[in-house]
């Protein structure tokens, strides 16, 4: 397992290479204790949203240009860098830099998650997810991969959060994962 990134030194392009080499080349199959199989499809186009790169768009109407393939292109061409993000929007940077720091733990989360059925009605949140894949770094530090169900038993990631409390998982239903499989995607 890798350690945390130094958000002040690592570039989005380097994180994207890690994502391509270690994360998005696989689909993840989770067999629950009741024998239900859940398939997580995590693709390259999810990268920008997981790091919240759309938050660094110069204006609200340009946010979509910082997502999906357009965002990936900006990262690859180094038109969108962590240095620029930090310098141009320091308040937003401070809010989201922990996603960069903890991004190496995403691989660990995908291989050893806890499975939480997320009911947003229990919280005051805009996160429109049905599932949280959870990784506990410590008793008080959690990494969350919020996922949306796109069809029966298939989910995709929609956001990646790090919290120092159990706000998103308290009083939520959990399921035991009995088996994790990674399948190489062409």
mmCIF file of C-alpha atoms in Angstrom:
data_model
loop_
_atom_site.group_PDB
_atom_site.id
_atom_site.type_symbol
_atom_site.label_atom_id
_atom_site.label_comp_id
_atom_site.label_asym_id
_atom_site.label_seq_id
_atom_site.Cartn_x
_atom_site.Cartn_y
_atom_site.Cartn_z
ATOM 1 C CA UNK A 1 0.000 0.000 0.000
ATOM 2 C CA UNK A 2 1.188 3.492 -0.822
ATOM 3 C CA UNK A 3 1.251 6.293 1.686
ATOM 4 C CA UNK A 4 -0.462 9.618 1.310
ATOM 5 C CA UNK A 5 0.481 11.989 -1.484
ATOM 6 C CA UNK A 6 1.869 15.395 -0.613
ATOM 7 C CA UNK A 7 -0.835 17.564 -2.178
ATOM 8 C CA UNK A 8 1.642 20.415 -2.584
ATOM 9 C CA UNK A 9 4.063 18.317 -4.632
ATOM 10 C CA UNK A 10 2.082 15.819 -6.703
ATOM 11 C CA UNK A 11 0.477 16.796 -10.001
ATOM 12 C CA UNK A 12 -2.913 15.707 -11.304
ATOM 13 C CA UNK A 13 -1.200 14.107 -14.297
ATOM 14 C CA UNK A 14 0.805 11.806 -11.992
ATOM 15 C CA UNK A 15 -2.321 10.873 -10.052
ATOM 16 C CA UNK A 16 -4.085 10.142 -13.349
ATOM 17 C CA UNK A 17 -1.276 7.740 -14.304
ATOM 18 C CA UNK A 18 -1.742 5.901 -10.992
ATOM 19 C CA UNK A 19 -5.509 5.809 -11.600
ATOM 20 C CA UNK A 20 -5.032 4.374 -15.098
ATOM 21 C CA UNK A 21 -2.448 1.797 -14.036
ATOM 22 C CA UNK A 22 -3.933 0.652 -10.729
ATOM 23 C CA UNK A 23 -7.649 1.458 -10.613
ATOM 24 C CA UNK A 24 -9.544 1.898 -13.882
ATOM 25 C CA UNK A 25 -8.010 -1.150 -15.586
ATOM 26 C CA UNK A 26 -10.216 -3.338 -13.389
ATOM 27 C CA UNK A 27 -13.829 -3.939 -12.599
ATOM 28 C CA UNK A 28 -14.499 -4.927 -9.030
ATOM 29 C CA UNK A 29 -16.907 -7.697 -8.063
ATOM 30 C CA UNK A 30 -18.158 -7.883 -4.516
ATOM 31 C CA UNK A 31 -20.020 -10.947 -3.342
ATOM 32 C CA UNK A 32 -22.119 -10.172 -0.309
ATOM 33 C CA UNK A 33 -22.862 -12.603 2.488
ATOM 34 C CA UNK A 34 -26.299 -13.312 0.954
ATOM 35 C CA UNK A 35 -24.574 -14.283 -2.365
ATOM 36 C CA UNK A 36 -25.627 -11.103 -4.153
ATOM 37 C CA UNK A 37 -22.878 -9.969 -6.519
ATOM 38 C CA UNK A 38 -22.263 -6.257 -6.993
ATOM 39 C CA UNK A 39 -20.179 -5.003 -9.921
ATOM 40 C CA UNK A 40 -18.328 -1.699 -9.582
ATOM 41 C CA UNK A 41 -17.384 -0.132 -12.904
ATOM 42 C CA UNK A 42 -14.814 2.565 -12.318
ATOM 43 C CA UNK A 43 -13.648 4.175 -15.532
ATOM 44 C CA UNK A 44 -11.186 6.846 -16.546
ATOM 45 C CA UNK A 45 -13.967 9.383 -16.981
ATOM 46 C CA UNK A 46 -14.704 9.167 -13.229
ATOM 47 C CA UNK A 47 -11.249 10.500 -12.326
ATOM 48 C CA UNK A 48 -12.003 14.225 -12.452
ATOM 49 C CA UNK A 49 -15.171 13.929 -10.396
ATOM 50 C CA UNK A 50 -13.475 11.810 -7.740
ATOM 51 C CA UNK A 51 -10.878 14.552 -7.255
ATOM 52 C CA UNK A 52 -13.544 17.295 -7.581
ATOM 53 C CA UNK A 53 -11.578 18.972 -10.374
ATOM 54 C CA UNK A 54 -14.756 20.666 -11.608
ATOM 55 C CA UNK A 55 -14.576 22.822 -8.467
ATOM 56 C CA UNK A 56 -11.510 24.527 -9.967
ATOM 57 C CA UNK A 57 -13.244 25.698 -13.139
ATOM 58 C CA UNK A 58 -12.867 29.447 -13.678
ATOM 59 C CA UNK A 59 -16.638 29.876 -13.553
ATOM 60 C CA UNK A 60 -19.742 27.843 -12.834
ATOM 61 C CA UNK A 61 -20.774 27.619 -16.489
ATOM 62 C CA UNK A 62 -17.419 26.024 -17.375
ATOM 63 C CA UNK A 63 -17.545 23.280 -14.723
ATOM 64 C CA UNK A 64 -18.593 20.585 -17.200
ATOM 65 C CA UNK A 65 -15.361 21.277 -19.123
ATOM 66 C CA UNK A 66 -13.463 19.984 -16.099
ATOM 67 C CA UNK A 67 -15.230 16.626 -16.022
ATOM 68 C CA UNK A 68 -15.151 13.431 -18.043
ATOM 69 C CA UNK A 69 -13.041 13.388 -21.219
ATOM 70 C CA UNK A 70 -12.676 17.177 -21.374
ATOM 71 C CA UNK A 71 -11.239 17.251 -17.864
ATOM 72 C CA UNK A 72 -8.922 14.324 -18.618
ATOM 73 C CA UNK A 73 -7.630 16.153 -21.676
ATOM 74 C CA UNK A 74 -6.888 19.261 -19.582
ATOM 75 C CA UNK A 75 -4.991 17.124 -17.057
ATOM 76 C CA UNK A 76 -3.015 15.289 -19.768
ATOM 77 C CA UNK A 77 -2.045 18.542 -21.510
ATOM 78 C CA UNK A 78 -1.230 20.063 -18.112
ATOM 79 C CA UNK A 79 -3.774 22.827 -18.702
ATOM 80 C CA UNK A 80 -5.185 21.839 -15.308
ATOM 81 C CA UNK A 81 -2.556 21.377 -12.609
ATOM 82 C CA UNK A 82 -2.591 21.140 -8.855
ATOM 83 C CA UNK A 83 -0.276 24.167 -8.635
ATOM 84 C CA UNK A 84 -2.766 26.274 -10.621
ATOM 85 C CA UNK A 85 -5.673 24.958 -8.563
ATOM 86 C CA UNK A 86 -3.913 25.862 -5.333
ATOM 87 C CA UNK A 87 -2.869 29.321 -6.517
ATOM 88 C CA UNK A 88 -6.077 30.340 -8.296
ATOM 89 C CA UNK A 89 -8.605 29.007 -5.787
ATOM 90 C CA UNK A 90 -6.869 28.578 -2.412
ATOM 91 C CA UNK A 91 -10.069 28.278 -0.355
ATOM 92 C CA UNK A 92 -11.448 25.549 -2.598
ATOM 93 C CA UNK A 93 -8.006 23.892 -2.633
ATOM 94 C CA UNK A 94 -8.011 23.700 1.144
ATOM 95 C CA UNK A 95 -11.428 22.007 1.078
ATOM 96 C CA UNK A 96 -10.521 19.375 -1.527
ATOM 97 C CA UNK A 97 -6.784 18.734 -1.143
ATOM 98 C CA UNK A 98 -7.402 15.760 1.158
ATOM 99 C CA UNK A 99 -8.840 13.897 -1.850
ATOM 100 C CA UNK A 100 -5.430 14.200 -3.475
ATOM 101 C CA UNK A 101 -3.582 13.223 -0.311
ATOM 102 C CA UNK A 102 -5.641 10.080 0.263
ATOM 103 C CA UNK A 103 -6.092 9.053 -3.373
ATOM 104 C CA UNK A 104 -3.469 6.262 -3.147
ATOM 105 C CA UNK A 105 -5.714 4.572 -0.567
ATOM 106 C CA UNK A 106 -8.447 4.180 -3.178
ATOM 107 C CA UNK A 107 -6.865 0.917 -4.348
ATOM 108 C CA UNK A 108 -6.892 -0.422 -0.783
ATOM 109 C CA UNK A 109 -10.499 0.673 -0.374
ATOM 110 C CA UNK A 110 -11.522 -1.164 -3.546
ATOM 111 C CA UNK A 111 -9.829 -4.376 -2.435
ATOM 112 C CA UNK A 112 -10.919 -4.357 1.232
ATOM 113 C CA UNK A 113 -14.084 -2.304 1.535
ATOM 114 C CA UNK A 114 -16.933 -2.324 3.940
ATOM 115 C CA UNK A 115 -20.314 -2.159 2.219
ATOM 116 C CA UNK A 116 -22.835 0.403 3.423
ATOM 117 C CA UNK A 117 -26.326 0.900 2.036
ATOM 118 C CA UNK A 118 -26.606 4.673 2.055
ATOM 119 C CA UNK A 119 -29.895 6.365 2.908
ATOM 120 C CA UNK A 120 -29.410 10.083 2.329
ATOM 121 C CA UNK A 121 -32.750 10.777 4.023
ATOM 122 C CA UNK A 122 -30.978 10.141 7.337
ATOM 123 C CA UNK A 123 -28.650 13.097 6.655
ATOM 124 C CA UNK A 124 -28.827 16.587 5.297
ATOM 125 C CA UNK A 125 -26.764 15.926 2.164
ATOM 126 C CA UNK A 126 -26.872 16.471 -1.577
ATOM 127 C CA UNK A 127 -24.935 13.276 -2.246
ATOM 128 C CA UNK A 128 -27.215 11.169 -4.414
ATOM 129 C CA UNK A 129 -25.721 7.746 -3.764
ATOM 130 C CA UNK A 130 -27.139 4.372 -2.799
ATOM 131 C CA UNK A 131 -23.932 2.636 -1.704
ATOM 132 C CA UNK A 132 -20.800 3.608 0.187
ATOM 133 C CA UNK A 133 -17.680 1.530 -0.112
ATOM 134 C CA UNK A 134 -15.817 2.352 3.066
ATOM 135 C CA UNK A 135 -12.237 1.973 4.225
ATOM 136 C CA UNK A 136 -11.262 2.680 7.826
ATOM 137 C CA UNK A 137 -7.851 4.224 8.205
ATOM 138 C CA UNK A 138 -8.295 4.397 11.969
ATOM 139 C CA UNK A 139 -11.064 4.423 14.568
ATOM 140 C CA UNK A 140 -11.891 8.003 13.625
ATOM 141 C CA UNK A 141 -10.743 8.362 10.019
ATOM 142 C CA UNK A 142 -12.760 7.006 7.099
ATOM 143 C CA UNK A 143 -12.421 7.001 3.332
ATOM 144 C CA UNK A 144 -15.752 6.850 1.503
ATOM 145 C CA UNK A 145 -16.410 5.992 -2.121
ATOM 146 C CA UNK A 146 -20.016 6.965 -2.738
ATOM 147 C CA UNK A 147 -21.578 4.973 -5.564
ATOM 148 C CA UNK A 148 -24.709 5.215 -7.629
ATOM 149 C CA UNK A 149 -26.601 2.204 -8.888
ATOM 150 C CA UNK A 150 -26.912 2.368 -12.691
ATOM 151 C CA UNK A 151 -28.701 -0.958 -13.121
ATOM 152 C CA UNK A 152 -29.371 -4.028 -11.027
ATOM 153 C CA UNK A 153 -26.248 -4.868 -9.056
ATOM 154 C CA UNK A 154 -24.015 -2.506 -11.064
ATOM 155 C CA UNK A 155 -22.641 0.636 -9.469
ATOM 156 C CA UNK A 156 -20.375 3.515 -10.485
ATOM 157 C CA UNK A 157 -18.454 5.946 -8.264
ATOM 158 C CA UNK A 158 -19.796 9.469 -7.901
ATOM 159 C CA UNK A 159 -17.647 11.011 -5.178
ATOM 160 C CA UNK A 160 -14.699 10.280 -2.933
ATOM 161 C CA UNK A 161 -14.597 11.736 0.591
ATOM 162 C CA UNK A 162 -12.370 11.543 3.618
ATOM 163 C CA UNK A 163 -13.968 12.187 7.005
ATOM 164 C CA UNK A 164 -12.689 12.194 10.539
ATOM 165 C CA UNK A 165 -16.054 11.122 11.904
ATOM 166 C CA UNK A 166 -18.766 8.572 11.155
ATOM 167 C CA UNK A 167 -21.318 11.123 9.914
ATOM 168 C CA UNK A 168 -22.076 9.254 6.684
ATOM 169 C CA UNK A 169 -22.188 5.746 8.094
ATOM 170 C CA UNK A 170 -23.854 6.050 11.476
ATOM 171 C CA UNK A 171 -27.319 4.454 11.497
ATOM 172 C CA UNK A 172 -26.813 3.175 7.936
ATOM 173 C CA UNK A 173 -27.342 -0.468 7.020
ATOM 174 C CA UNK A 174 -24.211 -2.514 6.373
ATOM 175 C CA UNK A 175 -23.669 -5.760 4.495
ATOM 176 C CA UNK A 176 -20.777 -8.171 4.848
ATOM 177 C CA UNK A 177 -18.610 -8.682 1.780
ATOM 178 C CA UNK A 178 -17.543 -12.314 1.630
ATOM 179 C CA UNK A 179 -15.476 -12.157 -1.567
ATOM 180 C CA UNK A 180 -13.716 -9.502 -3.665
ATOM 181 C CA UNK A 181 -12.622 -10.137 -7.238
ATOM 182 C CA UNK A 182 -10.811 -7.878 -9.672
ATOM 183 C CA UNK A 183 -11.365 -8.422 -13.367
ATOM 184 C CA UNK A 184 -9.012 -6.872 -15.904
ATOM 185 C CA UNK A 185 -10.924 -4.738 -18.407
ATOM 186 C CA UNK A 186 -9.835 -4.506 -22.041
#
